Short mmCIF file of C-alpha atoms in Angstrom, two decimals:
data_model
loop_
_atom_site.label_atom_id
_atom_site.label_comp_id
_atom_site.label_asym_id
_atom_site.label_seq_id
_atom_site.Cartn_x
_atom_site.Cartn_y
_atom_site.Cartn_z
CA MET A 1 -95.78 36.75 41.36
CA SER A 2 -93.92 36.65 38.29
CA MET A 3 -91.94 33.79 37.53
CA THR A 4 -88.21 34.60 36.05
CA SER A 5 -87.22 32.67 33.33
CA ILE A 6 -83.69 30.61 33.90
CA SER A 7 -81.20 29.97 30.99
CA PRO A 8 -81.32 26.31 29.89
CA PRO A 9 -78.13 24.43 30.94
CA VAL A 10 -75.29 24.59 28.17
CA ALA A 11 -75.40 21.48 26.02
CA ARG A 12 -72.68 18.86 26.92
CA HIS A 13 -70.75 17.49 24.05
CA SER A 14 -70.23 13.91 24.10
CA VAL A 15 -67.23 12.61 23.76
CA SER A 16 -68.13 9.96 21.66
CA GLY A 17 -70.06 11.61 18.88
CA GLY A 18 -69.59 14.41 16.56
CA ALA A 19 -66.32 14.86 14.03
CA HIS A 20 -64.09 14.32 17.42
CA ASP A 21 -64.94 10.97 17.64
CA GLY A 22 -61.93 8.87 19.62
CA LYS A 23 -59.67 11.98 19.57
CA LEU A 24 -58.79 13.17 23.38
CA ARG A 25 -56.80 16.33 23.87
CA ARG A 26 -53.17 15.84 25.25
CA ILE A 27 -50.73 17.89 27.10
CA ILE A 28 -47.62 18.27 25.45
CA ALA A 29 -44.52 18.72 27.59
CA GLU A 30 -42.44 21.85 26.52
CA ASP A 31 -38.89 19.48 26.66
CA PRO A 32 -39.00 17.50 23.21
CA GLU A 33 -36.87 14.86 25.51
CA TRP A 34 -39.25 14.32 28.42
CA SER A 35 -40.64 11.08 29.08
CA LEU A 36 -42.49 9.00 31.60
CA ALA A 37 -39.34 6.88 31.95
CA LEU A 38 -38.00 6.41 35.40
CA VAL A 39 -34.75 8.27 36.02
CA PRO A 40 -31.95 6.06 35.44
CA PRO A 41 -29.99 4.56 38.28
CA LEU A 42 -26.74 6.62 39.23
CA SER A 43 -24.57 3.70 38.12
CA GLN A 44 -26.02 3.74 34.68
CA LEU A 45 -25.14 7.51 34.08
CA CYS A 46 -21.66 6.75 35.49
CA LEU A 47 -21.21 3.78 32.68
CA GLN A 48 -22.56 6.29 30.07
CA ASN A 49 -20.27 8.86 31.12
CA ILE A 50 -17.52 6.45 30.75
CA VAL A 51 -18.07 5.24 27.14
CA LYS A 52 -18.84 8.57 26.07
CA HIS A 53 -15.25 9.78 27.69
CA PHE A 54 -13.39 6.65 26.96
CA GLU A 55 -11.04 8.06 24.36
CA GLU A 56 -9.56 10.63 26.98
CA LYS A 57 -9.90 8.17 30.08
CA GLN A 58 -9.70 4.56 29.54
CA THR A 59 -11.52 3.53 32.89
CA ILE A 60 -12.23 -0.29 32.40
CA GLU A 61 -10.22 -2.58 34.11
CA ASP A 62 -11.55 -1.61 37.37
CA LEU A 63 -15.25 -2.25 36.53
CA LEU A 64 -17.27 -5.12 37.49
CA PRO A 65 -17.58 -7.98 34.74
CA ALA A 66 -21.20 -6.70 33.76
CA HIS A 67 -20.56 -2.97 33.98
CA ARG A 68 -17.41 -3.80 31.81
CA ASP A 69 -19.65 -5.80 29.41
CA TYR A 70 -22.05 -2.80 29.25
CA VAL A 71 -19.14 -0.38 28.61
CA LEU A 72 -17.79 -2.73 25.76
CA GLY A 73 -21.09 -3.05 24.32
CA ARG A 74 -21.31 0.63 23.46
CA LEU A 75 -17.94 1.79 22.25
CA PRO A 76 -17.81 3.27 19.12
CA PRO A 77 -15.66 1.61 16.38
CA SER A 78 -14.16 4.73 15.30
CA LEU A 79 -11.90 5.13 18.29
CA PRO A 80 -8.50 5.58 17.91
CA LEU A 81 -6.10 2.38 17.22
CA HIS A 82 -3.88 3.63 19.67
CA VAL A 83 -6.43 3.54 22.43
CA THR A 84 -8.05 -0.01 21.69
CA ALA A 85 -5.32 -2.14 20.05
CA ASN A 86 -3.58 -3.48 23.21
CA LEU A 87 -6.62 -2.60 26.05
CA ILE A 88 -9.76 -4.41 24.39
CA ASP A 89 -9.98 -8.28 23.79
CA ASP A 90 -13.70 -8.38 23.41
CA GLN A 91 -14.73 -9.94 20.54
CA GLY A 92 -17.96 -8.53 19.79
CA TYR A 93 -16.04 -4.55 19.71
CA TRP A 94 -13.62 -5.94 17.06
CA SER A 95 -16.92 -7.60 15.13
CA ARG A 96 -18.36 -4.70 14.97
CA CYS A 97 -15.36 -2.52 13.94
CA CYS A 98 -14.84 -5.41 10.83
CA LEU A 99 -18.61 -5.51 9.92
CA GLN A 100 -18.57 -1.67 9.67
CA ARG A 101 -15.73 -1.57 7.29
CA TRP A 102 -15.72 -5.10 5.13
CA ALA A 103 -19.28 -6.52 5.40
CA PRO A 104 -19.69 -9.71 4.93
CA CYS A 105 -17.02 -11.10 7.03
CA ASP A 106 -15.78 -14.63 7.34
CA VAL A 107 -13.84 -14.72 10.12
CA SER A 108 -13.29 -18.41 9.95
CA ARG A 109 -10.26 -17.55 7.84
CA TYR A 110 -8.72 -15.79 10.36
CA GLY A 111 -8.94 -18.87 13.29
CA GLY A 112 -12.43 -17.38 14.55
CA SER A 113 -10.62 -14.26 15.86
CA TRP A 114 -12.37 -10.70 15.09
CA LYS A 115 -9.34 -8.91 16.16
CA ARG A 116 -6.62 -10.72 14.21
CA MET A 117 -9.04 -10.18 11.20
CA PHE A 118 -9.19 -6.77 11.87
CA PHE A 119 -5.40 -5.88 12.23
CA GLU A 120 -4.46 -8.11 9.65
CA ARG A 121 -7.02 -6.79 6.96
CA HIS A 122 -6.13 -3.16 7.95
CA LEU A 123 -2.51 -3.50 7.28
CA GLU A 124 -3.43 -5.34 4.01
CA ASN A 125 -5.23 -2.17 2.94
CA LEU A 126 -2.71 0.17 4.13
CA LEU A 127 -0.16 -1.77 2.11
CA GLU A 128 -2.09 -1.99 -0.73
CA LEU A 129 -2.71 1.82 -1.11
CA PHE A 130 1.05 2.58 -0.13
CA VAL A 131 2.99 4.73 -3.08
CA PRO A 132 6.45 5.00 -2.57
CA ASP A 133 7.52 8.91 -2.08
CA ALA A 134 4.04 9.71 -1.87
CA THR A 135 2.09 8.09 0.95
CA PRO A 136 3.91 8.67 4.74
CA LEU A 137 5.70 6.02 5.47
CA GLN A 138 5.19 6.39 9.34
CA THR A 139 1.23 5.24 8.88
CA ILE A 140 2.50 1.94 8.13
CA LEU A 141 4.98 1.68 10.72
CA GLU A 142 3.30 3.31 13.52
CA LEU A 143 0.68 0.62 13.12
CA VAL A 144 3.38 -2.40 13.70
CA PRO A 145 3.74 -2.06 17.19
CA LEU A 146 -0.21 -2.52 17.56
CA CYS A 147 -0.96 -5.35 15.46
CA ARG A 148 2.47 -7.33 15.61
CA ASP A 149 0.88 -9.61 17.92
CA TYR A 150 -2.31 -10.48 16.03
CA VAL A 151 -1.07 -10.86 12.47
CA ARG A 152 -0.06 -14.13 11.64
CA ARG A 153 -1.18 -14.29 7.47
CA LEU A 154 -1.23 -11.22 5.24
CA ASP A 155 -2.40 -11.25 1.58
CA VAL A 156 -1.31 -8.37 -0.37
CA THR A 157 -3.23 -8.84 -3.51
CA GLN A 158 -1.36 -5.68 -5.49
CA LEU A 159 1.43 -3.54 -5.10
CA LEU A 160 2.08 0.32 -6.34
CA PRO A 161 4.70 1.44 -7.83
CA PRO A 162 5.83 4.95 -7.82
CA ILE A 163 4.13 7.77 -9.48
CA LYS A 164 5.68 8.37 -12.73
CA GLU A 165 5.99 12.14 -13.05
CA PRO A 166 5.03 13.80 -16.95
CA ARG A 167 7.27 15.18 -19.00
CA VAL A 168 7.06 18.58 -19.55
CA PRO A 169 7.98 19.72 -23.28
CA GLY A 170 10.71 22.20 -22.98
CA PRO A 171 11.08 25.39 -24.96
CA GLY A 172 11.27 25.35 -28.68
CA ALA A 173 9.54 22.05 -28.97
CA GLY A 174 8.12 21.46 -32.29
CA PRO A 175 8.63 19.42 -35.42
CA GLY A 176 11.73 21.48 -36.76
CA ALA A 177 13.38 20.74 -33.23
CA GLY A 178 12.71 17.43 -33.12
CA LEU A 179 15.71 15.82 -35.34
CA ALA A 180 17.75 18.11 -32.95
CA ARG A 181 16.64 17.12 -30.10
CA GLN A 182 16.96 13.38 -30.95
CA GLU A 183 20.63 13.96 -32.05
CA GLN A 184 21.24 15.75 -28.30
CA GLN A 185 19.94 12.88 -26.45
CA GLY A 186 21.58 10.10 -28.71
CA GLU A 187 25.26 12.20 -27.62
CA GLU A 188 23.93 12.59 -23.98
CA GLU A 189 22.99 8.44 -24.18
CA GLU A 190 26.72 7.53 -25.71
CA GLU A 191 28.28 9.61 -23.09
CA GLU A 192 26.84 8.13 -20.09
CA GLU A 193 27.40 4.71 -21.19
CA GLU A 194 31.01 5.77 -21.37
CA GLU A 195 31.17 7.02 -18.01
CA GLU A 196 29.28 3.95 -16.75
CA GLU A 197 31.85 1.32 -18.41
CA GLU A 198 34.65 3.56 -17.16
CA GLU A 199 33.38 3.77 -13.94
CA GLY A 200 32.44 -0.04 -13.79
CA GLU A 201 28.96 0.26 -12.48
CA ASP A 202 26.74 -2.17 -11.97
CA VAL A 203 23.42 -1.55 -14.04
CA SER A 204 20.36 -2.48 -12.36
CA ASP A 205 16.61 -1.53 -12.13
CA VAL A 206 17.81 1.80 -10.29
CA ASP A 207 18.34 4.55 -13.00
CA SER A 208 19.76 7.30 -10.76
CA ASP A 209 20.06 8.43 -7.49
CA ALA A 210 17.63 11.23 -8.39
CA GLY A 211 14.83 8.35 -8.83
CA PRO A 212 12.56 7.20 -6.48
CA SER A 213 14.00 5.52 -2.89
CA MET A 214 12.01 2.30 -3.61
CA ASP A 215 10.35 0.55 -6.24
CA HIS A 216 7.27 -0.84 -4.61
CA PHE A 217 7.04 -0.96 -0.62
CA ASP A 218 10.11 -2.08 1.14
CA PHE A 219 9.16 -5.31 3.37
CA GLY A 220 12.58 -5.13 5.07
CA LEU A 221 11.12 -2.47 7.09
CA LEU A 222 8.03 -4.44 8.27
CA LEU A 223 8.91 -8.24 8.21
CA ASP A 224 11.36 -8.47 11.35
CA GLN A 225 8.96 -6.49 13.22
CA LEU A 226 5.89 -9.36 12.66
CA SER A 227 7.29 -12.11 14.82
CA HIS A 228 3.90 -14.03 14.63
CA LEU A 229 3.90 -13.65 10.88
CA GLU A 230 3.48 -17.33 9.23
CA GLU A 231 2.40 -16.59 5.49
CA LEU A 232 3.11 -13.45 3.49
CA ARG A 233 1.67 -13.56 -0.09
CA LEU A 234 2.01 -11.13 -2.30
CA VAL A 235 1.09 -9.66 -5.98
CA TYR A 236 3.56 -7.11 -7.58
CA GLY A 237 1.30 -5.53 -9.65
CA VAL A 238 -1.99 -2.97 -9.91
CA ARG A 239 -5.39 -4.41 -9.50
CA GLY A 240 -7.84 -2.77 -12.26
CA CYS A 241 -5.67 -0.48 -13.60
CA GLY A 242 -7.54 -0.53 -17.11
CA MET A 243 -6.86 1.45 -20.02
CA ASN A 244 -3.63 2.69 -17.91
CA PHE A 245 -1.80 -0.59 -18.40
CA GLU A 246 1.48 -0.61 -18.77
CA TRP A 247 4.27 -3.67 -17.97
CA ASN A 248 6.17 -1.44 -15.29
CA LEU A 249 3.28 -1.66 -13.21
CA PHE A 250 3.59 -5.54 -12.61
CA GLU A 251 7.45 -5.63 -12.07
CA PHE A 252 9.20 -7.30 -9.38
CA THR A 253 12.25 -5.11 -9.98
CA LEU A 254 16.08 -6.38 -8.48
CA ARG A 255 15.94 -3.86 -5.80
CA ASP A 256 12.26 -5.35 -4.82
CA CYS A 257 13.96 -8.91 -4.71
CA GLU A 258 16.91 -6.89 -2.32
CA SER A 259 14.66 -5.74 0.12
CA LEU A 260 12.23 -8.62 0.17
CA GLY A 261 14.57 -10.54 2.95
CA ARG A 262 11.85 -12.95 3.76
CA ALA A 263 8.88 -14.38 1.89
CA LEU A 264 6.67 -17.20 1.69
CA LYS A 265 4.33 -16.73 -1.07
CA LEU A 266 5.04 -14.56 -3.92
CA HIS A 267 3.47 -15.55 -7.55
CA GLN A 268 2.23 -13.58 -10.76
CA SER A 269 5.20 -11.30 -10.19
CA LYS A 270 7.76 -11.77 -13.09
CA VAL A 271 9.86 -13.39 -11.16
CA GLU A 272 12.80 -14.80 -13.53
CA ASP A 273 16.40 -16.65 -12.87
CA GLU A 274 17.95 -13.83 -11.48
CA ARG A 275 15.66 -12.33 -9.57
CA CYS A 276 14.67 -16.37 -8.28
CA ARG A 277 18.63 -16.62 -7.40
CA ILE A 278 18.75 -13.48 -5.29
CA LEU A 279 15.11 -13.94 -3.45
CA ALA A 280 16.71 -17.85 -2.53
CA ARG A 281 19.95 -16.67 -1.11
CA HIS A 282 17.92 -14.48 1.08
CA LEU A 283 15.68 -17.01 2.44
CA LEU A 284 19.10 -19.61 3.06
CA ASP A 285 18.68 -20.95 6.40
CA HIS A 286 15.73 -19.32 7.45
CA PRO A 287 14.50 -20.26 10.81
CA SER A 288 10.67 -20.59 10.36
CA LEU A 289 9.87 -20.77 6.23
CA LEU A 290 7.60 -23.81 5.51
CA GLN A 291 5.86 -23.06 2.21
CA LEU A 292 7.55 -21.09 -0.97
CA ASP A 293 5.03 -20.53 -3.77
CA LEU A 294 6.66 -19.14 -6.91
CA SER A 295 4.31 -19.85 -9.38
CA HIS A 296 3.25 -17.98 -12.53
CA ASN A 297 6.45 -16.53 -12.70
CA LEU A 298 9.38 -16.87 -15.67
CA ILE A 299 12.06 -19.31 -13.55
CA GLY A 300 14.16 -21.12 -15.60
CA ASP A 301 16.49 -23.58 -14.98
CA ARG A 302 19.50 -21.49 -13.53
CA GLY A 303 16.43 -20.06 -11.24
CA ALA A 304 15.41 -23.82 -10.43
CA ARG A 305 19.03 -24.54 -8.96
CA ALA A 306 18.82 -21.98 -6.85
CA VAL A 307 15.63 -23.34 -5.58
CA GLY A 308 17.20 -26.68 -4.82
CA LYS A 309 19.62 -24.98 -3.02
CA LEU A 310 17.34 -23.18 -0.97
CA LEU A 311 15.57 -27.09 -0.50
CA THR A 312 18.47 -28.44 1.07
CA ARG A 313 18.88 -25.57 3.77
CA SER A 314 15.72 -24.99 5.01
CA ARG A 315 12.84 -26.54 6.87
CA LEU A 316 10.39 -26.31 3.69
CA GLU A 317 7.09 -28.31 3.77
CA GLY A 318 5.61 -27.03 0.47
CA LEU A 319 7.12 -25.74 -2.59
CA ASP A 320 5.06 -24.66 -5.66
CA LEU A 321 6.71 -23.86 -8.56
CA TYR A 322 3.97 -24.29 -10.97
CA ASP A 323 3.67 -22.60 -14.87
CA ASN A 324 7.43 -21.50 -14.97
CA ARG A 325 9.96 -22.40 -17.63
CA ILE A 326 11.83 -25.16 -15.76
CA GLY A 327 13.65 -27.98 -18.00
CA GLY A 328 15.32 -31.24 -17.94
CA PRO A 329 18.33 -29.31 -15.94
CA GLY A 330 16.80 -27.62 -13.19
CA ALA A 331 14.54 -30.52 -12.99
CA ARG A 332 17.80 -32.53 -12.27
CA ALA A 333 18.66 -29.81 -9.78
CA LEU A 334 15.65 -29.88 -7.84
CA ALA A 335 15.57 -33.64 -7.89
CA HIS A 336 18.78 -33.83 -6.35
CA ALA A 337 17.72 -31.54 -3.77
CA LEU A 338 14.43 -33.80 -3.41
CA SER A 339 16.30 -37.11 -2.91
CA ARG A 340 17.99 -35.41 0.68
CA SER A 341 15.21 -33.38 1.97
CA ASN A 342 13.21 -34.63 4.70
CA THR A 343 10.86 -32.27 5.47
CA LEU A 344 8.88 -31.45 1.93
CA ARG A 345 5.30 -32.77 1.88
CA THR A 346 4.48 -31.28 -1.01
CA LEU A 347 5.64 -30.48 -4.65
CA ASN A 348 4.40 -28.92 -7.56
CA LEU A 349 6.10 -28.93 -10.56
CA ARG A 350 2.88 -28.51 -12.96
CA LEU A 351 3.17 -26.49 -16.39
CA ASN A 352 6.81 -26.69 -16.90
CA GLN A 353 9.03 -28.34 -19.55
CA LEU A 354 10.40 -31.16 -17.81
CA GLY A 355 10.14 -33.59 -20.48
CA ASP A 356 11.60 -37.19 -19.95
CA GLU A 357 15.07 -36.26 -18.46
CA GLY A 358 13.52 -34.01 -15.59
CA GLY A 359 10.53 -36.72 -14.90
CA ARG A 360 13.02 -39.91 -14.72
CA ALA A 361 15.02 -37.43 -12.31
CA VAL A 362 12.12 -36.38 -10.13
CA GLY A 363 10.85 -40.48 -10.26
CA GLN A 364 14.58 -41.56 -9.23
CA ALA A 365 14.66 -39.01 -6.39
CA LEU A 366 11.46 -40.42 -5.25
CA LEU A 367 12.99 -43.95 -4.53
CA THR A 368 14.76 -42.61 -1.70
CA ASN A 369 12.69 -39.76 -0.29
CA ARG A 370 10.17 -40.72 2.41
CA THR A 371 8.78 -37.46 3.25
CA LEU A 372 7.22 -36.38 0.46
CA ARG A 373 3.07 -37.35 -0.08
CA ARG A 374 1.75 -34.89 -2.78
CA LEU A 375 3.70 -34.55 -6.28
CA HIS A 376 1.94 -32.89 -9.00
CA LEU A 377 4.02 -33.10 -12.74
CA GLY A 378 0.88 -32.50 -15.07
CA ALA A 379 1.63 -31.12 -18.59
CA ASN A 380 5.46 -31.32 -18.75
CA GLU A 381 6.28 -32.96 -21.68
CA MET A 382 6.66 -36.23 -20.18
CA GLY A 383 6.62 -39.79 -22.01
CA GLY A 384 7.03 -43.37 -21.30
CA ALA A 385 10.39 -43.07 -20.06
CA THR A 386 8.96 -41.08 -17.51
CA ALA A 387 6.12 -43.52 -16.89
CA ALA A 388 8.54 -46.63 -16.34
CA VAL A 389 10.48 -44.72 -13.58
CA LEU A 390 6.86 -43.57 -11.96
CA ALA A 391 5.86 -47.34 -11.98
CA GLN A 392 8.89 -48.21 -10.13
CA VAL A 393 8.06 -45.27 -7.81
CA LEU A 394 4.23 -46.88 -6.93
CA VAL A 395 5.56 -49.97 -5.92
CA GLN A 396 8.69 -49.08 -3.62
CA ASN A 397 7.19 -45.70 -2.39
CA ASP A 398 4.86 -46.03 0.64
CA THR A 399 5.13 -42.85 1.89
CA LEU A 400 3.47 -40.75 -1.59
CA THR A 401 -0.36 -40.52 -1.13
CA SER A 402 -0.90 -38.32 -4.47
CA ILE A 403 0.65 -38.02 -7.82
CA ASN A 404 -0.98 -36.72 -10.75
CA VAL A 405 0.87 -36.88 -14.52
CA SER A 406 -2.51 -35.68 -16.31
CA CYS A 407 -1.73 -33.61 -19.50
CA ASN A 408 1.15 -36.06 -20.68
CA SER A 409 1.90 -38.52 -23.06
CA LEU A 410 3.01 -41.32 -21.32
CA GLY A 411 1.91 -43.99 -23.43
CA ALA A 412 1.89 -47.85 -22.85
CA VAL A 413 4.60 -49.09 -20.71
CA SER A 414 6.36 -52.08 -21.58
#
């Protein structure tokens, strides 16, 4: 009987040996989004759909608190303001909007409100980039109804003038035509001057009807609508102009002054006497003006007299005239107003030219004033005569808590 040969069994490959140590074959699903996670609850799917279509349908008021927090925590900051401004008060949402645009952010400067910070800084950015007759005015006016309940302070660090059109040389321009062109321009200028004298026109910063409609943004269109505005800080100038510097980029024109019906802080804007008088006239009897900053300008005695009149017809608590050109006569006008004021708390007259005439007048006013707490008279060319009056003030006035007379030659008091 013959034996049938049996083939040896196939050798089994060891999982733990060879070149494939530690590697197991896995089944890869055809759907790349497939996972072992459980199907989300129907409520979560509904909330995700609300987030996805929030711009079309704002379903949030009827949600449970937990569901509302879920939706608000996932809304994108890119939603249009007309959708979110008066609907969403969640600070988490507005913090994301702020951090996306201006990180890092110091919300403490805005009373701890992210929503207030967003609308104040957003409006400031629009104003700083506004170019008269080039930027649509509607971009700012459409924002006002959305932000007016949240804007308390505006700090506008630049205001742009209109775009200056380049002059294109006409035909025949060349060296030979230069003299003839100058003669023709001279004749035209003489004719224009004669016409202005005959018609009695008032010469102002506006050259003609064909010029720009405004020299800078017209705040008269905006301020009446910001009913909660408490502080306005403006700089009429261009930030970082570099090699394109021109003096007219830093000019506060008469037309600007006329249009600025309400202002709280206006410095570094080349405001001189005439503009100061116009501005003060518009601010007389202002119901809510508490702070006025006119520092770093060109205000002299006439302007100081206008500010003195404003001081007697307002509720001003702080007045800053630091770094101007106020002399003795202007200081006397301010001192007369100070003696009658019962609201002013701080007065800064540093870096003027008061002299002993102005210093003594201010000191005499402090003998009767009982509201001023802080006074700065540094660098005002004052001498011993002023020091004698101020020494009397320190004895009789029990309201004044701080007085600075640094950088003066007071000398010894006899």
